[in-house]
Coordinates of C-alpha atoms in Angstrom, one line a residue:
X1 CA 46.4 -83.5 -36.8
X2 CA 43.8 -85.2 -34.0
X3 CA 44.6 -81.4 -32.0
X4 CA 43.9 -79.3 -35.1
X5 CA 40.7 -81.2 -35.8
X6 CA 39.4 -81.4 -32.1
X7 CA 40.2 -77.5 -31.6
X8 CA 37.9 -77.2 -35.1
X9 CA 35.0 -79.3 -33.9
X10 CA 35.4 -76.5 -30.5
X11 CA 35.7 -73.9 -32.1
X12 CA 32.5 -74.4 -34.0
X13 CA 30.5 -76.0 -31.1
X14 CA 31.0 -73.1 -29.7
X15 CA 29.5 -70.8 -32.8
X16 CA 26.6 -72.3 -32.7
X17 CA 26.2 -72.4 -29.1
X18 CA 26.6 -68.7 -28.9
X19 CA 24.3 -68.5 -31.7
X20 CA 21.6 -70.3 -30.1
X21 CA 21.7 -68.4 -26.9
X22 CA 21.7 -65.1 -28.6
X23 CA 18.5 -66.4 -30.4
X24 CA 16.4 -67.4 -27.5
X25 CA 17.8 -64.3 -25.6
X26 CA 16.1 -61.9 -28.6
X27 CA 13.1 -64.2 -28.6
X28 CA 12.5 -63.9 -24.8
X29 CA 13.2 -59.8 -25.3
X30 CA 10.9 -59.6 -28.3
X31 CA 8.4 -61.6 -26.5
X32 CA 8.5 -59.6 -23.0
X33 CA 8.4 -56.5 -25.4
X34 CA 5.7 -58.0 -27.2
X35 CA 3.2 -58.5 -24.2
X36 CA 4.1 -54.9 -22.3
X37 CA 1.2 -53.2 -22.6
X38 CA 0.6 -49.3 -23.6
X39 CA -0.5 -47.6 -20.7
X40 CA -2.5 -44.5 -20.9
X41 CA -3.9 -43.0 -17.5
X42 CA -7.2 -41.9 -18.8
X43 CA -7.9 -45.6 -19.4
X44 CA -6.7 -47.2 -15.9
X45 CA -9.9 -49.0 -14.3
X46 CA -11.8 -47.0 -12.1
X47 CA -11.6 -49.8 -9.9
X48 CA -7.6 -49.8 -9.4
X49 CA -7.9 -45.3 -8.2
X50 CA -8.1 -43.9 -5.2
X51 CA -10.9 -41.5 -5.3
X52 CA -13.0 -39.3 -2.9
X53 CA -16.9 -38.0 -3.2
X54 CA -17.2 -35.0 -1.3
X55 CA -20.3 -33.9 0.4
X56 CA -22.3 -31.5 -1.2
X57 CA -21.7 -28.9 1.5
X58 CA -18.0 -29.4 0.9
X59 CA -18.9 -28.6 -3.4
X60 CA -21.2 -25.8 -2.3
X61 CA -18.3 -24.1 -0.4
X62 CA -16.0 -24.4 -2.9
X63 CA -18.1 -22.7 -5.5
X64 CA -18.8 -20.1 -3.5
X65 CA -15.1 -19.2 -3.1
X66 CA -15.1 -19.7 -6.9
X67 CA -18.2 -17.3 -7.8
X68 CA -15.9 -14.7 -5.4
X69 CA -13.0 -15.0 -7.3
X70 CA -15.0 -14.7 -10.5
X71 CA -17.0 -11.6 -9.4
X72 CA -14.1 -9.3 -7.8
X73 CA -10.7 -10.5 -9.5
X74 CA -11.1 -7.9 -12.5
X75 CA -11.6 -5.2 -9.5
X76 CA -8.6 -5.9 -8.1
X77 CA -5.3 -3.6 -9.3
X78 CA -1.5 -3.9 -9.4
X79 CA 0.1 -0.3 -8.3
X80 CA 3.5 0.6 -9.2
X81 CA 5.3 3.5 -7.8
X82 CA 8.5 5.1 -8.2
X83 CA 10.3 7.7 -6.3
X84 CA 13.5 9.7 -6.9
X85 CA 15.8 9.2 -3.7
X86 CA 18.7 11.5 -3.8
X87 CA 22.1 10.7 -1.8
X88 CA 25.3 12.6 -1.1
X89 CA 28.2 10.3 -2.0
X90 CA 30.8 10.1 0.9
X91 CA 34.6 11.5 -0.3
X92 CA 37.2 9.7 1.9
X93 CA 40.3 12.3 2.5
X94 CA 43.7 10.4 2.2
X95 CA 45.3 12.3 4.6
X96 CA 42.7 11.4 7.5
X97 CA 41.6 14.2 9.7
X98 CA 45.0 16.7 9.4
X99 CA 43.4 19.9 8.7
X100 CA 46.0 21.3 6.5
X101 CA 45.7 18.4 4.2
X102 CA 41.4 18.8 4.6
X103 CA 41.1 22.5 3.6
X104 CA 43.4 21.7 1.3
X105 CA 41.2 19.0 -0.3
X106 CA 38.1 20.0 0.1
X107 CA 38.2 22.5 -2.2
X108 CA 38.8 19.8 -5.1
X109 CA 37.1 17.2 -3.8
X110 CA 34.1 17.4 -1.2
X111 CA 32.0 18.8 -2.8
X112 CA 30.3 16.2 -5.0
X113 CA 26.7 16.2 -6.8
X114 CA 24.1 14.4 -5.2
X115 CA 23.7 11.0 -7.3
X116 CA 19.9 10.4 -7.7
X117 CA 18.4 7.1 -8.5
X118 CA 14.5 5.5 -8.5
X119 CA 13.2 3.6 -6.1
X120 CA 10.4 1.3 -7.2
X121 CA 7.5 -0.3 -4.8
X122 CA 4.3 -2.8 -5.5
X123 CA 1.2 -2.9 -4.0
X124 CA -2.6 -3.3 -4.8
X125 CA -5.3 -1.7 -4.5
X126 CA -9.2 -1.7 -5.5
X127 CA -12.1 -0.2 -8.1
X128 CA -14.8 1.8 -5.7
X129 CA -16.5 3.9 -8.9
X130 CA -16.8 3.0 -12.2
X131 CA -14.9 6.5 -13.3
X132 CA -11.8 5.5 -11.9
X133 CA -11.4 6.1 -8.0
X134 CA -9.5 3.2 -6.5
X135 CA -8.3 2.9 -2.7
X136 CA -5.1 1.5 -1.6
X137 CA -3.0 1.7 1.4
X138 CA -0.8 5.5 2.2
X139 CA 2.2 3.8 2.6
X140 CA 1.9 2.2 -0.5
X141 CA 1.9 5.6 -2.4
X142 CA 3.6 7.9 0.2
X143 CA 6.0 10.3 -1.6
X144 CA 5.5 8.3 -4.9
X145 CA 7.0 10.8 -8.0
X146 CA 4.6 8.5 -10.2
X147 CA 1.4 5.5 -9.9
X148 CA 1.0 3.2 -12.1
X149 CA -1.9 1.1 -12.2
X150 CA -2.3 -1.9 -14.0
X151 CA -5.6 -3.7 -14.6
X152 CA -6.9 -7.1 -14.4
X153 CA -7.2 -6.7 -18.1
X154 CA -3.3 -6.0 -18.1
X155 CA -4.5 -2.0 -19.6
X156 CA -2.0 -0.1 -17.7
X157 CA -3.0 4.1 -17.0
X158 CA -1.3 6.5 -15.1
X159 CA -2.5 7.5 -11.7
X160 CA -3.3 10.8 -9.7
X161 CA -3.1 11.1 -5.8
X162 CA -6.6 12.5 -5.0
X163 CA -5.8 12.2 -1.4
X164 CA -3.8 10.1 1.8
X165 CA -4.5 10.0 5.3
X166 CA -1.5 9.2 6.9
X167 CA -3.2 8.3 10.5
X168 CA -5.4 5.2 9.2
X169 CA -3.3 4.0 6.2
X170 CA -6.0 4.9 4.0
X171 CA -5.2 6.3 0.0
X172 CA -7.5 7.5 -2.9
X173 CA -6.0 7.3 -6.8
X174 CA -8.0 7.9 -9.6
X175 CA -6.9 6.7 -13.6
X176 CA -8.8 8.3 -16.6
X177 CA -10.6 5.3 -17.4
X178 CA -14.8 4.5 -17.9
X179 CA -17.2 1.9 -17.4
X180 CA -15.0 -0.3 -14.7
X181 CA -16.7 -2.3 -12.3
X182 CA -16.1 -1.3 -8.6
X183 CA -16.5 -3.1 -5.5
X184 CA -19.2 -3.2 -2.6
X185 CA -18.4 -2.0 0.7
X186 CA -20.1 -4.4 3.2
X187 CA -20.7 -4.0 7.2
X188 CA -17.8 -4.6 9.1
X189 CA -19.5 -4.4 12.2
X190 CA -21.3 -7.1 11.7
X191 CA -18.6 -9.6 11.4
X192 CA -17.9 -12.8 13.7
X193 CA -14.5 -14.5 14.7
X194 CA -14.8 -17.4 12.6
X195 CA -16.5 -16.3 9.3
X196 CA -14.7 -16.6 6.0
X197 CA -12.3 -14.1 4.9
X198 CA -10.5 -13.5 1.8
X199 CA -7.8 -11.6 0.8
X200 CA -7.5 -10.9 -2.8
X201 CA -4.2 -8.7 -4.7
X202 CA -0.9 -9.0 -5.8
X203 CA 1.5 -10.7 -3.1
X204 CA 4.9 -10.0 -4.8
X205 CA 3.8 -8.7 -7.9
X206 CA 1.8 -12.5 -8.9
X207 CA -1.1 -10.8 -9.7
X208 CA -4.7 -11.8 -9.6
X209 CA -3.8 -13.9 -6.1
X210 CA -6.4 -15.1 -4.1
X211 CA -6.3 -16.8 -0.1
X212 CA -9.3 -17.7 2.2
X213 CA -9.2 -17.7 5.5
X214 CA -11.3 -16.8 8.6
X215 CA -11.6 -13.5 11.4
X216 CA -9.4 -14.2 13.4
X217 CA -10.0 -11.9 16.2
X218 CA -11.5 -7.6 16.1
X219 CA -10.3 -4.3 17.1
X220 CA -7.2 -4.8 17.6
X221 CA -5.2 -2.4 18.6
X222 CA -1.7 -1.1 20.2
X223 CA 0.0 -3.2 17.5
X224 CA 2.2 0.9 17.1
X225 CA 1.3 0.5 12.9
X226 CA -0.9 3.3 12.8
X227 CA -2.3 6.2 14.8
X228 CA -5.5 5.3 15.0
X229 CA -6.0 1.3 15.1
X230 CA -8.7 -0.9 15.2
X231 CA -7.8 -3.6 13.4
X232 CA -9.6 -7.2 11.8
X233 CA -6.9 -9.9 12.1
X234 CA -6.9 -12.9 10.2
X235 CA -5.1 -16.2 8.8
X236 CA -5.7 -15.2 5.4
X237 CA -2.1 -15.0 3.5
X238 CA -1.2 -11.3 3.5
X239 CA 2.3 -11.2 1.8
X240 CA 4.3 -8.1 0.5
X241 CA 2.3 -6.6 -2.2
X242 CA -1.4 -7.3 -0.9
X243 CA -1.4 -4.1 0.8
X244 CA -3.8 -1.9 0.0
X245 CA -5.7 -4.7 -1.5
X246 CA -9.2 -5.8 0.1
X247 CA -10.6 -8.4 2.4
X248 CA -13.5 -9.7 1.4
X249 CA -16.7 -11.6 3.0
X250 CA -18.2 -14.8 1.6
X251 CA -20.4 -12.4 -0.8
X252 CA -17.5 -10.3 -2.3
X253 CA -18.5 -7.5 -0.2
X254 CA -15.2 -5.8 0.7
X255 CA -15.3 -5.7 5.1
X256 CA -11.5 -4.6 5.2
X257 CA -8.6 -3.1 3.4
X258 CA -5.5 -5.4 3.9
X259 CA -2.7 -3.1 5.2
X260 CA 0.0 -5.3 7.6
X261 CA 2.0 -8.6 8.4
X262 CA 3.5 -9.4 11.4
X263 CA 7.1 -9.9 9.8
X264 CA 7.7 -13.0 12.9
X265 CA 4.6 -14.0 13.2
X266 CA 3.1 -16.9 10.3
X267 CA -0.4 -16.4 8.9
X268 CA -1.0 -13.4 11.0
X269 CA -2.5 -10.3 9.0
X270 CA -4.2 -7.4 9.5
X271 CA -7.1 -5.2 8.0
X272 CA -8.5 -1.9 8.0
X273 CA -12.4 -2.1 9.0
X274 CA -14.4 -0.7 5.7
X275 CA -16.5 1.0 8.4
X276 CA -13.8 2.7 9.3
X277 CA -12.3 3.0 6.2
X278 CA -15.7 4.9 4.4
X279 CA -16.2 8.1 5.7
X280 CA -12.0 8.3 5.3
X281 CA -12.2 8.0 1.5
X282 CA -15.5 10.0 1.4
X283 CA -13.6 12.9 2.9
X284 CA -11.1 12.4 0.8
X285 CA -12.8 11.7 -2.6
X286 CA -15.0 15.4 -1.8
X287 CA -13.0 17.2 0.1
X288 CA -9.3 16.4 -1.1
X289 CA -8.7 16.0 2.7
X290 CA -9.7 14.4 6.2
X291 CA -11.6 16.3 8.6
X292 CA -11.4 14.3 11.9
X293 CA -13.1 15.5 15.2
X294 CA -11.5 16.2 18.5
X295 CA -11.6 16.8 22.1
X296 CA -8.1 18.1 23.2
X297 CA -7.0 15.0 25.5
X298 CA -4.2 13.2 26.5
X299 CA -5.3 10.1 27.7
X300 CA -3.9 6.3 28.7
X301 CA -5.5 3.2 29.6
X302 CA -7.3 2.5 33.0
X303 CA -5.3 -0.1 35.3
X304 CA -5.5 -1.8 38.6
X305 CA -2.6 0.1 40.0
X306 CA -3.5 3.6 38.7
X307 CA -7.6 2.7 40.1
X308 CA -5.9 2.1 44.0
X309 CA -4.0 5.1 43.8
X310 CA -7.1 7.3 42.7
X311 CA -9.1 5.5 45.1
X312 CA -11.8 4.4 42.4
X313 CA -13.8 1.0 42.1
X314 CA -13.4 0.7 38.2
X315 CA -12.5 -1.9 36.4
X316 CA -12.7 -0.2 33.0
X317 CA -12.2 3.4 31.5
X318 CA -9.6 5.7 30.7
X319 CA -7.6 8.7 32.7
X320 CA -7.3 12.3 31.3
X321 CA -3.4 12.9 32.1
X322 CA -3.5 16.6 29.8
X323 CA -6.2 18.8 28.8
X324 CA -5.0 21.2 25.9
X325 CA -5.5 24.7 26.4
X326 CA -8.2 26.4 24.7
X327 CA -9.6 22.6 23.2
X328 CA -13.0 21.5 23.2
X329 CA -12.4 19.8 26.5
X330 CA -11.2 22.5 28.8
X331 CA -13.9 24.6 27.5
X332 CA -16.2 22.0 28.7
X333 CA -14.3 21.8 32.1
X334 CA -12.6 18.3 31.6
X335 CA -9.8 18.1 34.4
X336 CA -6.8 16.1 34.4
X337 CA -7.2 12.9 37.0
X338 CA -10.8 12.7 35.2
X339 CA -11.4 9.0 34.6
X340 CA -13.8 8.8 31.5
X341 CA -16.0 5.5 31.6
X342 CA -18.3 6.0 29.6
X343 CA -18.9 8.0 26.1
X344 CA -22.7 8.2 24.7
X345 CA -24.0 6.2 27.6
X346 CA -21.6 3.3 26.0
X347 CA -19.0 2.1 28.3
X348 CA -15.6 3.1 27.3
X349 CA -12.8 0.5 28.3
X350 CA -9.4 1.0 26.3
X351 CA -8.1 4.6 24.7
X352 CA -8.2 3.0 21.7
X353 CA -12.3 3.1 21.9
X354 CA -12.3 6.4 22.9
X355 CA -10.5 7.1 20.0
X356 CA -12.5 5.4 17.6
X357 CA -16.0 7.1 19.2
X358 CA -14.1 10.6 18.8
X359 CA -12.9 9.9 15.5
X360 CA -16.3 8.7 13.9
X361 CA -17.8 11.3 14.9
X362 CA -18.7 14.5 12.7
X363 CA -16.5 18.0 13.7
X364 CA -19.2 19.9 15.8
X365 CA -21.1 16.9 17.4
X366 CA -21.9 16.6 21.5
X367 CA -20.5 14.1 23.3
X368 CA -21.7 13.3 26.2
X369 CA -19.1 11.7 28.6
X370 CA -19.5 10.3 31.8
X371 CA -16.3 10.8 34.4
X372 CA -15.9 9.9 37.7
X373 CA -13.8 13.0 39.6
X374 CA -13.1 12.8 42.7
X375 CA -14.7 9.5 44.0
X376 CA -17.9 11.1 42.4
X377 CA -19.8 10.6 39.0
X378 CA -20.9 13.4 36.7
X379 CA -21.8 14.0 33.4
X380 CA -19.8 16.4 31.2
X381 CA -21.0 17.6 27.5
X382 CA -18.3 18.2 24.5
X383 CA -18.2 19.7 21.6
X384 CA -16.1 18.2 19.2
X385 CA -13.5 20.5 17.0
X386 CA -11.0 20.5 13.5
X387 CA -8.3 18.9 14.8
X388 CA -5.5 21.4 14.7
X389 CA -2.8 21.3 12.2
X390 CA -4.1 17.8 10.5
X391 CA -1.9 16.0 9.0
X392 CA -4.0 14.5 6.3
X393 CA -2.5 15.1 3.1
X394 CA -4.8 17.6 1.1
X395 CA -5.7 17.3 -2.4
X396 CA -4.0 20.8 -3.7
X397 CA -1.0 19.9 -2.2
X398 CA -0.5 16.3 -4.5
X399 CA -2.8 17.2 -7.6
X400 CA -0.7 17.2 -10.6
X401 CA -0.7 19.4 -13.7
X402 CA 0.2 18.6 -17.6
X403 CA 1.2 21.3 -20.2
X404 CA 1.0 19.3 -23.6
X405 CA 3.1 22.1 -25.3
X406 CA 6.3 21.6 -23.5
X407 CA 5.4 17.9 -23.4
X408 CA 5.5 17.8 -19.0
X409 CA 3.9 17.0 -16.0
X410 CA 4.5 18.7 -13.0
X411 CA 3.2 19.2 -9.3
X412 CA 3.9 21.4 -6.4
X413 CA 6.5 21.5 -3.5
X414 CA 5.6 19.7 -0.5
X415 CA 7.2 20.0 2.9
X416 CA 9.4 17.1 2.1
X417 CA 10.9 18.4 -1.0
X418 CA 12.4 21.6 0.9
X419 CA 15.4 20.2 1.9
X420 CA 16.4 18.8 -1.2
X421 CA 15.9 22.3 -2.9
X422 CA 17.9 25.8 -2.4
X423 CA 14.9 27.5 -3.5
X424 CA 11.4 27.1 -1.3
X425 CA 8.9 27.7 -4.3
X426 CA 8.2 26.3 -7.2
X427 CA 7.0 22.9 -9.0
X428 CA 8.3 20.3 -9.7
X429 CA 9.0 18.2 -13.1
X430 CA 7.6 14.8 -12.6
X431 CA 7.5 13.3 -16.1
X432 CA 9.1 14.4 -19.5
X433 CA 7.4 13.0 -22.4
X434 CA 9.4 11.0 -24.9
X435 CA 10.4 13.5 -27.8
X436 CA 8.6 16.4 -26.2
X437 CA 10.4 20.3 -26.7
X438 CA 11.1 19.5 -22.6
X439 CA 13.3 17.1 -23.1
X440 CA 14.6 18.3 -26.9
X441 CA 16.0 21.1 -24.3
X442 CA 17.5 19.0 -21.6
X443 CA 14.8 19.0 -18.7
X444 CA 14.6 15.9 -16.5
X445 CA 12.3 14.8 -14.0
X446 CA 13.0 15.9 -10.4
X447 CA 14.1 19.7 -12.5
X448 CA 12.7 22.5 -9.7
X449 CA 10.7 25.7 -12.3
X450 CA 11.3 28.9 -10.4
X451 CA 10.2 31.5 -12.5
X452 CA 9.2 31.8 -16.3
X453 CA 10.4 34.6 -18.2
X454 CA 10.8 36.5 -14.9
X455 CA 8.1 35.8 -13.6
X456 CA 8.2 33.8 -10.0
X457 CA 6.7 30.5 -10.3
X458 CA 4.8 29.3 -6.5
X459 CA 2.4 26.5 -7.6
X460 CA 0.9 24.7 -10.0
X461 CA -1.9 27.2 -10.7
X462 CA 0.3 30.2 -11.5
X463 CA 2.4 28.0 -13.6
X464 CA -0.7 27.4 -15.5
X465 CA -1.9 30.9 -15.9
X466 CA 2.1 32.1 -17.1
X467 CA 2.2 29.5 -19.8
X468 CA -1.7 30.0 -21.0
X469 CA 0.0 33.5 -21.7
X470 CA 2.1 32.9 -24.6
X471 CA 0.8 32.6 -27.7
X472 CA 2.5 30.1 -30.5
X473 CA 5.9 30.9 -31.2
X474 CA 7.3 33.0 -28.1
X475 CA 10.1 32.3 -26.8
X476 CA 10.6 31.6 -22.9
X477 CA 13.1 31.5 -20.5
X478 CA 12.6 29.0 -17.3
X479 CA 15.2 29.1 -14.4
X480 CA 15.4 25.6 -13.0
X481 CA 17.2 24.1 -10.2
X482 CA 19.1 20.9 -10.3
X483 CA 21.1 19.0 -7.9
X484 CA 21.9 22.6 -6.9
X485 CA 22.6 24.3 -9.4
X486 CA 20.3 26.7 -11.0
X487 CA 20.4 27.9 -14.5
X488 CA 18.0 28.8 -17.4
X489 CA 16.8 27.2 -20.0
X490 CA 15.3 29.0 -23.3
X491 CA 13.0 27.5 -25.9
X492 CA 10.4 28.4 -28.4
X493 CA 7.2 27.1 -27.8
X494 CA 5.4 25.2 -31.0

């Protein structure tokens, strides 16, 4: 009975003990809770932050970046561009190379359809008129089936190719659109290693992207991008996608056209100089082409070696190792062995400057070179020529034409297309509206247009004079080649 009423008394001892504990454990919680403050960051004592006052040239830098980015963002554009890439699929024989099996074969299986798919590409580019022109890189657009341009508005239009000039990277679009606001070429020739430089476009697709950075070095050149190469390098971030987009001074004058990375090399990019860059997309923007000037030279960089063996004290100027028949320069008597130091009465170091003077220079203008020949110095007088067989591309050859009754765009042939075709005339179908009579009939884009009715289709301008022929109502039969086929196609126009 003492046991029972011993393990009672325990038993409840212990009740209350636990009791109490809990009690003063809840307390303590409630009061810890009680006293935790609410903390709100907006209200934490100056005092207790780190902070920094900057100098006011520091603020006066920084809103100059930001009045750039204010002024020339909206004249910055995305481009899109597709292009149809057709491929022959490869037929494996399962009997290897036994030619009895092969004969045998081919005639069921190798000779498949050439599968076709698109091939998309980004890039930027900028306003230069308020009508609509808008420069980007060439290789950007080069053998684009379609542009696209997209504003900083996000208003999207469809592009034309006014013109490309393969040799300097250089590309002129133009969108039916009004009232834009273009950009201001400033004077690259004025620009220091060391002054501010920013690159503004659309580094992989993130549009509206601006980096600063400074010239990092001028003329550059030999880098084997581009023909003709004189180059503004800088630090500024140039990614995949700014190409074509423009490098800009501390004023939001455009000094460059942003154009190459060196794929190794970090925070190294490159520009095309606006000065050189100007008359390009004048040319192009009036004439649908490039013009460029020439002398009929081969010619390679002055060295220490080559100097000894000529027995010349030079340090600077260039040798003439071919003189084209019938050019500029063997009318004027240039020689090969001729070393050419000095163009204008301006020394000439490098090819490359050579280049440049020849190239800035109008078709028909005297240049007045200074050779040595011989051990002796003379003065010979050229006058520049057309380049031969330019490769610029021309504005007839890209231009693009829309018939609204069949509900299709479509261009010319260009040397390119040729092999791809059985036929060597002709235009091409480029777009198909959505629910036009084109595509009610079966027409795609990439369809070759031989002949309408009969009648042999070469260009662009006599498929617009055939179909301005018909009245409402007739009935006309195209021939069209596809994947290698050809075949014709009848419809009734509305």
């Amino acid at each position: 009975m003492k046991k029972l009423i011993v393990l009672i008394v325990i038993v409840v001892g212990v009740f209350f003990g636990l009791k109490y504990i809990g009690f003063n454990i809840n307390y303590y919680f409630k009061n810890i809770t009680s006293s935790k403050e609410e903390v709100v960051l907006d209200k934490v004592s100056p005092q207790q932050t780190v902070t920094v006052k900057p100098s006011e040239q520091i603020l006066s830098v920084q809103e100059s970046f930001e009045k750039v980015a204010e002024a020339t963002l909206p004249s910055v554009v995305n481009i899109y561009t597709e292009q149809r890439v057709k491929v022959n699929p490869r037929f494996d024989f399962p009997f290897g190379d036994n030619p009895l099996f092969r004969d045998f074969f081919r005639d069921f299986f190798d000779t498949p359809k050439k599968r076709e798919y698109k091939s998309t590409s980004l890039g930027s580019g900028f306003i230069i008129t308020e009508n609509g022109y808008i420069v980007t890189n060439d290789h950007v657009i080069k053998n684009a089936d379609s542009i696209s341009v997209k504003l900083s508005d996000k208003r999207t239009f469809k592009a034309t190719l006014v013109g490309s000039d393969p040799k300097t990277d250089v590309a002129v679009i133009k969108i039916d659109a009004k009232d834009l606001k273009p950009l201001k070429f400033g004077d690259s020739s004025t620009l220091k290693i060391g002054q501010w430089a920013i690159a503004v476009g659309n580094p992989f697709g993130l549009n509206g992207t601006l980096t600063v950075g400074v010239i990092s070095a001028k003329g550059r050149s030999g880098l084997g991008i581009e023909t003709y190469e004189d180059f503004i390098q800088t630090d500024a971030s140039i990614n995949p996608g700014n190409s074509g987009g423009p490098l800009l001074n501390i004023y939001g004058e455009v000094i460059g056209i942003n154009t190459a990375i060196i794929a190794s090399g970090q925070g190294i990019g490159f520009a095309i100089p606006a000065n050189m860059a100007k008359p390009i997309i004048e040319q192009i923007i009036n004439k649908g082409k490039v013009e460029r000037s020439w002398m009929g030279v081969g010619i390679q960089d002055m060295t220490p070696e080559l100097a000894k063996s000529m027995g010349v004290k030079i340090d600077h100027g260039v040798v003439v190792n071919k003189v084209y028949p019938k050019s500029p320069a063997e009318k004027a008597g240039l020689k090969e062995g001729d070393v050419i130091i000095k163009c204008n009465n301006e020394n000439v170091a490098t090819s490359s400057e050579l280049q440049k003077i020849v190239m800035n220079s109008k078709v028909g203008s005297e240049l007045k070179l200074t050779i040595i020949r011989d051990g002796k110095e003379m003065t010979v007088k050229v006058i520049t020529e057309k380049m031969p067989e330019e490769e610029s591309i021309s504005k007839d050859s890209l231009q693009q034409l829309k018939d609204e009754r069949l509900g299709i765009t479509v261009r010319n042939l260009n040397p390119d297309d040729l092999e791809n075709f059985n036929h060597k005339n002709g235009v091409i179908v480029v777009e198909v509206g959505n629910g036009s009579l084109a595509e009610t009939v079966g027409l795609v884009e990439g369809d070759l247009i031989i002949s309408v009715n009969k009648r042999p289709v070469k260009n662009i301008k006599e498929f617009s004079a055939i179909m301005k022929s018909f009245a409402k109502g007739a009935i006309i039969n195209l021939m069209v080649e596809r994947e290698g086929d050809t075949f014709f196609v009848a419809l009734r126009l509305n």
